[in-house]
Each structure stands twice: as structure tokens, then as C-alpha cells.
Amino acid sequence: MADTTRDSDAILADARRSLAENRAGGYHRRASIGRGSADLKTRHLVGKIKRIVLAVGAIVVAAMVAGLIVGGIGFAGVMLTALAIVIAVGVFAAFPKIKVPRRAELNKGSARELVGRTELWLEHQRPALPPPAAKIVDDLGVQLDALGLQLETVDQDHPAVREVRQLVGEHLPEMIDSYRKVPAHLRGEERAGATPDAQLAEGLGRISREIDSVTRQLADGALDDLAVRHRYLDYRYGEGAGKDES
């Protein structure tokens, strides 16, 4: 029986390179906007690599056992083994695809999970957003990372933390969903003094400033004085934007 160790070593080396590129912000179809979503992608990739390693190992062991039973698998057996390895790697590299969180799932779990899920959700909304809004979404990733670190040190039952989670896990995605409900050909038309594109960028900018302000107050230890302001509610994305723009 031919030695297939070299083939499996090459496959594992390719997988390690892919993991390294993933951690370094390699060639994702959608680049990570923050560490939270990057960590989710890394864990997903590590799971894929583990499944590939197990599949390749099982194929190699099966080929060795078959060779011992029949006294060698010959050239045809070696080729079939190599083909099985290629197919297994292709299948497990492509599936399962990373699951994009649903809006209802964003606010569940710990602060770290909230940040990671929200960032991943935002990344998949970004292609549908106008350039100014997409740029703000990129900046939000860094802000959400910093906010998540601060929230981890605070009692999760504190009212201020619940307000922050509502801002990030509910109002932020609601605003983007309201924009996406507007037909594409109407997003550049001015209504009520502004276009939906401009309204979205303005609203995201307000949320960005709010997140930055809250993060700074938490970092300064001013939790008792923290009053999460609702400036973003002055602009009613769930109601006003949806009505004015539809």
C-alpha cells in the first residue's frame, strides 16, 4: 500500500495556512468588522478543520485496514483513497456554512456573544447599505469590541447594561431593517427633507456616538452616573423612517 501520509500532511498544512489567514483578516468574502465576529468565524473554521482531519484520518485508516485484509490495495486503491480524501476535504471545507444570526438572537447570551452576533449580522447587511452607512458599520465593529469588554466587567442585571443591550441588540438592527424595507429605487429620493440613504447614515452616526459615549463612561467607572440617553429615538427608524420612506 502506498504511503498517504504525505497527502494528509499537505492537507493539514493548507488548513493551518487558511486558519492563519482567517485570524489575520485574510480573504473573507465579507471582512470582519471586529474581533467578536472574527472570533466566531475562527471557531467555525476550527470546527471545519477538525472535521476534515477526522475524515482524512478515517479514510486513511480504512485504506490501511483494507490493504491488510486483501494484501495491498494497488494503484487503483491508492487513487480511490486520494479521491476520497479530496472529496471529503471539499465537502467539509464548504459545509456547513457559518450561520448568520437572526435578529431575535442578537440580544441573547453574554455581552461577548451579543457583540459577536451583532457584528456578524452587520457584516451581512453591509453590502446592501449605501457607502457612507457601510463606512460607519465598519467603524462600529471597533466600538462594539470596546463596549463588549466594558460590559463584561459590569453586573449584567444593571439597568444601564440592559439599556445598552437594547440599543445594540434591538434598536441598531431595527434601524437597518427599516431601511432595507424601502424599495431600492426610492432610497435616493428626498422625503421629509432627507433621503433614506442620508437618514440611515445620520442615524448610524448617532448610534455610533452613543456607543462611544457609553463605553467611555463605563471605562471611567461612572456606572452610577451612567444614564443611557435616547437621542437615537428622536429619529424613529422603526416607525418614522418606515412610514416616511415607504
Tab-separated table of C-alpha atoms in Angstrom:
chain	number	residue	atom	x	y	z
A	1	MET	CA	0.000	0.000	0.000
A	2	ALA	CA	1.348	3.461	-0.909
A	3	ASP	CA	2.088	5.937	1.857
A	4	THR	CA	-0.696	8.548	2.061
A	5	THR	CA	0.857	10.380	4.994
A	6	ARG	CA	2.399	12.978	2.705
A	7	ASP	CA	-1.018	13.783	1.194
A	8	SER	CA	-2.640	14.224	4.593
A	9	ASP	CA	0.283	16.361	5.809
A	10	ALA	CA	-0.191	18.682	2.826
A	11	ILE	CA	-3.919	18.937	3.520
A	12	LEU	CA	-3.318	19.790	7.165
A	13	ALA	CA	-0.699	22.376	6.185
A	14	ASP	CA	-3.204	24.019	3.847
A	15	ALA	CA	-5.775	24.049	6.626
A	16	ARG	CA	-3.334	25.671	9.041
A	17	ARG	CA	-2.496	28.346	6.486
A	18	SER	CA	-6.204	29.007	5.978
A	19	LEU	CA	-6.680	29.368	9.735
A	20	ALA	CA	-3.745	31.774	9.973
A	21	GLU	CA	-5.160	33.876	7.145
A	22	ASN	CA	-8.532	33.884	8.850
A	23	ARG	CA	-7.017	35.168	12.099
A	24	ALA	CA	-5.059	37.813	10.218
A	25	GLY	CA	-8.163	39.018	8.363
A	26	GLY	CA	-7.443	37.018	5.218
A	27	TYR	CA	-9.612	36.717	2.173
A	28	HIS	CA	-13.146	36.512	3.574
A	29	ARG	CA	-15.951	37.303	1.228
A	30	ARG	CA	-17.029	39.748	3.910
A	31	ALA	CA	-14.147	41.094	6.004
A	32	SER	CA	-14.648	41.057	9.762
A	33	ILE	CA	-15.559	44.431	11.215
A	34	GLY	CA	-14.429	43.485	14.725
A	35	ARG	CA	-12.846	40.867	16.940
A	36	GLY	CA	-16.216	39.495	18.028
A	37	SER	CA	-17.281	38.358	14.560
A	38	ALA	CA	-13.706	37.325	13.712
A	39	ASP	CA	-13.700	35.020	16.752
A	40	LEU	CA	-16.976	33.439	15.638
A	41	LYS	CA	-15.519	32.838	12.177
A	42	THR	CA	-12.332	31.400	13.655
A	43	ARG	CA	-14.264	28.955	15.839
A	44	HIS	CA	-16.329	27.960	12.814
A	45	LEU	CA	-13.163	27.396	10.766
A	46	VAL	CA	-11.519	25.401	13.556
A	47	GLY	CA	-14.595	23.167	13.629
A	48	LYS	CA	-14.259	22.626	9.884
A	49	ILE	CA	-10.572	21.759	10.216
A	50	LYS	CA	-11.323	19.236	12.957
A	51	ARG	CA	-13.950	17.565	10.779
A	52	ILE	CA	-11.526	17.484	7.835
A	53	VAL	CA	-8.798	15.915	9.985
A	54	LEU	CA	-11.196	13.273	11.314
A	55	ALA	CA	-12.493	12.493	7.823
A	56	VAL	CA	-8.996	12.210	6.326
A	57	GLY	CA	-7.871	10.067	9.243
A	58	ALA	CA	-10.858	7.748	8.856
A	59	ILE	CA	-10.222	7.363	5.116
A	60	VAL	CA	-6.516	6.606	5.637
A	61	VAL	CA	-7.272	4.059	8.384
A	62	ALA	CA	-9.936	2.406	6.225
A	63	ALA	CA	-7.466	2.161	3.325
A	64	MET	CA	-4.805	0.644	5.600
A	65	VAL	CA	-7.235	-1.922	7.006
A	66	ALA	CA	-8.406	-2.821	3.505
A	67	GLY	CA	-4.786	-3.186	2.402
A	68	LEU	CA	-4.012	-5.531	5.293
A	69	ILE	CA	-7.069	-7.655	4.589
A	70	VAL	CA	-6.567	-8.079	0.847
A	71	GLY	CA	-2.794	-7.873	0.853
A	72	GLY	CA	-2.458	-4.397	-0.658
A	73	ILE	CA	-4.901	-2.093	-2.400
A	74	GLY	CA	-2.796	-1.489	-5.502
A	75	PHE	CA	-2.653	1.600	-7.669
A	76	ALA	CA	-6.427	1.739	-8.110
A	77	GLY	CA	-6.911	1.620	-4.350
A	78	VAL	CA	-4.410	4.409	-3.827
A	79	MET	CA	-6.170	6.569	-6.402
A	80	LEU	CA	-9.570	5.868	-4.834
A	81	THR	CA	-8.163	6.772	-1.424
A	82	ALA	CA	-6.757	10.033	-2.747
A	83	LEU	CA	-10.063	10.811	-4.481
A	84	ALA	CA	-11.987	10.113	-1.278
A	85	ILE	CA	-9.666	12.472	0.610
A	86	VAL	CA	-10.143	15.221	-1.967
A	87	ILE	CA	-13.935	14.824	-1.872
A	88	ALA	CA	-14.008	14.804	1.938
A	89	VAL	CA	-11.863	17.932	2.136
A	90	GLY	CA	-14.030	19.692	-0.451
A	91	VAL	CA	-17.285	18.809	1.269
A	92	PHE	CA	-16.181	19.683	4.805
A	93	ALA	CA	-14.454	22.860	3.630
A	94	ALA	CA	-17.673	24.069	2.006
A	95	PHE	CA	-20.184	22.855	4.584
A	96	PRO	CA	-21.573	23.709	6.995
A	97	LYS	CA	-21.567	27.406	6.193
A	98	ILE	CA	-21.377	29.839	9.050
A	99	LYS	CA	-24.842	30.645	10.339
A	100	VAL	CA	-25.855	34.290	10.192
A	101	PRO	CA	-27.683	35.163	13.432
A	102	ARG	CA	-31.320	36.156	13.211
A	103	ARG	CA	-32.312	39.499	14.676
A	104	ALA	CA	-34.159	37.800	17.516
A	105	GLU	CA	-30.948	36.007	18.526
A	106	LEU	CA	-28.700	39.054	18.728
A	107	ASN	CA	-29.516	40.064	22.282
A	108	LYS	CA	-29.231	36.603	23.803
A	109	GLY	CA	-26.324	35.298	25.858
A	110	SER	CA	-23.357	37.138	27.315
A	111	ALA	CA	-22.032	40.549	26.333
A	112	ARG	CA	-19.312	38.875	24.271
A	113	GLU	CA	-21.935	36.833	22.403
A	114	LEU	CA	-24.065	39.949	21.868
A	115	VAL	CA	-21.102	41.772	20.320
A	116	GLY	CA	-20.029	38.844	18.130
A	117	ARG	CA	-23.502	38.123	16.821
A	118	THR	CA	-24.274	41.789	16.159
A	119	GLU	CA	-21.005	42.279	14.276
A	120	LEU	CA	-21.609	39.168	12.187
A	121	TRP	CA	-25.170	40.280	11.440
A	122	LEU	CA	-23.967	43.761	10.465
A	123	GLU	CA	-21.369	42.303	8.100
A	124	HIS	CA	-24.084	40.532	6.154
A	125	GLN	CA	-26.193	43.701	5.947
A	126	ARG	CA	-23.288	45.895	4.845
A	127	PRO	CA	-23.408	45.061	1.092
A	128	ALA	CA	-26.978	46.411	0.923
A	129	LEU	CA	-26.086	49.723	2.570
A	130	PRO	CA	-25.006	52.962	0.874
A	131	PRO	CA	-21.236	53.703	1.124
A	132	PRO	CA	-21.475	56.316	3.934
A	133	ALA	CA	-23.536	53.941	6.090
A	134	ALA	CA	-21.271	50.976	5.257
A	135	LYS	CA	-18.261	53.009	6.428
A	136	ILE	CA	-19.980	53.689	9.756
A	137	VAL	CA	-20.745	49.974	10.108
A	138	ASP	CA	-17.021	49.245	9.694
A	139	ASP	CA	-16.238	51.716	12.488
A	140	LEU	CA	-18.985	50.248	14.681
A	141	GLY	CA	-17.084	46.951	14.825
A	142	VAL	CA	-14.213	48.532	16.760
A	143	GLN	CA	-16.633	50.383	19.019
A	144	LEU	CA	-18.644	47.238	19.749
A	145	ASP	CA	-15.458	45.364	20.656
A	146	ALA	CA	-14.578	48.053	23.209
A	147	LEU	CA	-18.139	48.179	24.551
A	148	GLY	CA	-18.236	44.402	24.921
A	149	LEU	CA	-15.065	44.442	27.021
A	150	GLN	CA	-16.576	47.057	29.336
A	151	LEU	CA	-19.895	45.206	29.677
A	152	GLU	CA	-18.122	42.025	30.750
A	153	THR	CA	-16.957	43.766	33.948
A	154	VAL	CA	-20.405	45.069	34.881
A	155	ASP	CA	-23.323	43.315	36.557
A	156	GLN	CA	-25.414	42.102	33.631
A	157	ASP	CA	-28.629	42.840	35.555
A	158	HIS	CA	-27.798	46.526	35.979
A	159	PRO	CA	-30.468	48.727	34.295
A	160	ALA	CA	-27.822	50.632	32.343
A	161	VAL	CA	-26.499	47.393	30.860
A	162	ARG	CA	-29.999	46.371	29.808
A	163	GLU	CA	-30.410	49.754	28.105
A	164	VAL	CA	-27.126	49.298	26.253
A	165	ARG	CA	-28.099	45.807	25.156
A	166	GLN	CA	-31.389	47.211	23.878
A	167	LEU	CA	-29.534	49.890	21.926
A	168	VAL	CA	-27.093	47.446	20.315
A	169	GLY	CA	-29.213	44.319	20.030
A	170	GLU	CA	-32.555	45.866	19.136
A	171	HIS	CA	-32.581	49.496	18.000
A	172	LEU	CA	-29.478	49.228	15.807
A	173	PRO	CA	-30.746	46.239	13.784
A	174	GLU	CA	-34.280	47.684	13.704
A	175	MET	CA	-32.943	50.819	12.056
A	176	ILE	CA	-31.133	48.870	9.339
A	177	ASP	CA	-34.122	46.587	8.778
A	178	SER	CA	-36.384	49.629	8.359
A	179	TYR	CA	-34.022	50.995	5.711
A	180	ARG	CA	-33.863	47.688	3.846
A	181	LYS	CA	-37.655	47.596	3.622
A	182	VAL	CA	-37.559	50.740	1.482
A	183	PRO	CA	-37.548	49.813	-2.242
A	184	ALA	CA	-34.078	50.296	-3.730
A	185	HIS	CA	-35.249	52.806	-6.335
A	186	LEU	CA	-36.727	55.067	-3.633
A	187	ARG	CA	-33.718	55.174	-1.312
A	188	GLY	CA	-32.178	58.132	-3.114
A	189	GLU	CA	-35.391	60.181	-3.252
A	190	GLU	CA	-35.744	63.025	-0.788
A	191	ARG	CA	-38.707	62.870	1.552
A	192	ALA	CA	-39.312	64.875	4.720
A	193	GLY	CA	-36.149	66.837	3.983
A	194	ALA	CA	-33.734	63.930	3.530
A	195	THR	CA	-33.252	60.759	1.524
A	196	PRO	CA	-33.467	57.342	3.196
A	197	ASP	CA	-29.746	56.907	2.423
A	198	ALA	CA	-28.913	60.106	4.305
A	199	GLN	CA	-31.301	59.274	7.146
A	200	LEU	CA	-29.662	55.891	7.628
A	201	ALA	CA	-26.157	57.380	7.726
A	202	GLU	CA	-27.295	60.051	10.183
A	203	GLY	CA	-28.979	57.506	12.436
A	204	LEU	CA	-26.000	55.148	12.415
A	205	GLY	CA	-23.770	58.098	13.239
A	206	ARG	CA	-25.935	58.899	16.258
A	207	ILE	CA	-25.779	55.321	17.491
A	208	SER	CA	-22.027	55.282	16.929
A	209	ARG	CA	-21.611	58.398	19.070
A	210	GLU	CA	-23.916	56.953	21.730
A	211	ILE	CA	-21.927	53.713	21.917
A	212	ASP	CA	-18.683	55.671	22.186
A	213	SER	CA	-20.089	57.857	24.962
A	214	VAL	CA	-21.397	54.902	26.975
A	215	THR	CA	-18.127	52.995	26.561
A	216	ARG	CA	-16.123	55.965	27.842
A	217	GLN	CA	-18.371	56.355	30.873
A	218	LEU	CA	-18.117	52.663	31.681
A	219	ALA	CA	-14.337	52.808	31.275
A	220	ASP	CA	-14.212	55.753	33.702
A	221	GLY	CA	-16.127	53.711	36.273
A	222	ALA	CA	-19.056	56.121	36.185
A	223	LEU	CA	-21.673	53.377	36.215
A	224	ASP	CA	-23.758	55.003	38.937
A	225	ASP	CA	-23.926	58.206	36.920
A	226	LEU	CA	-24.494	56.454	33.614
A	227	ALA	CA	-27.807	57.464	32.066
A	228	VAL	CA	-28.116	55.932	28.631
A	229	ARG	CA	-29.566	58.715	26.558
A	230	HIS	CA	-32.163	58.039	23.906
A	231	ARG	CA	-31.093	60.552	21.277
A	232	TYR	CA	-31.368	57.832	18.661
A	233	LEU	CA	-35.099	57.565	19.415
A	234	ASP	CA	-35.592	61.160	18.227
A	235	TYR	CA	-35.238	59.651	14.815
A	236	ARG	CA	-37.916	56.962	14.721
A	237	TYR	CA	-36.452	54.287	12.490
A	238	GLY	CA	-38.901	51.630	13.487
A	239	GLU	CA	-41.822	53.968	12.852
A	240	GLY	CA	-40.995	57.298	11.281
A	241	ALA	CA	-38.412	56.099	8.796
A	242	GLY	CA	-40.511	53.177	7.724
A	243	LYS	CA	-43.601	55.362	7.225
A	244	ASP	CA	-41.886	58.316	5.608
A	245	GLU	CA	-39.850	56.221	3.224
A	246	SER	CA	-42.372	53.630	2.159
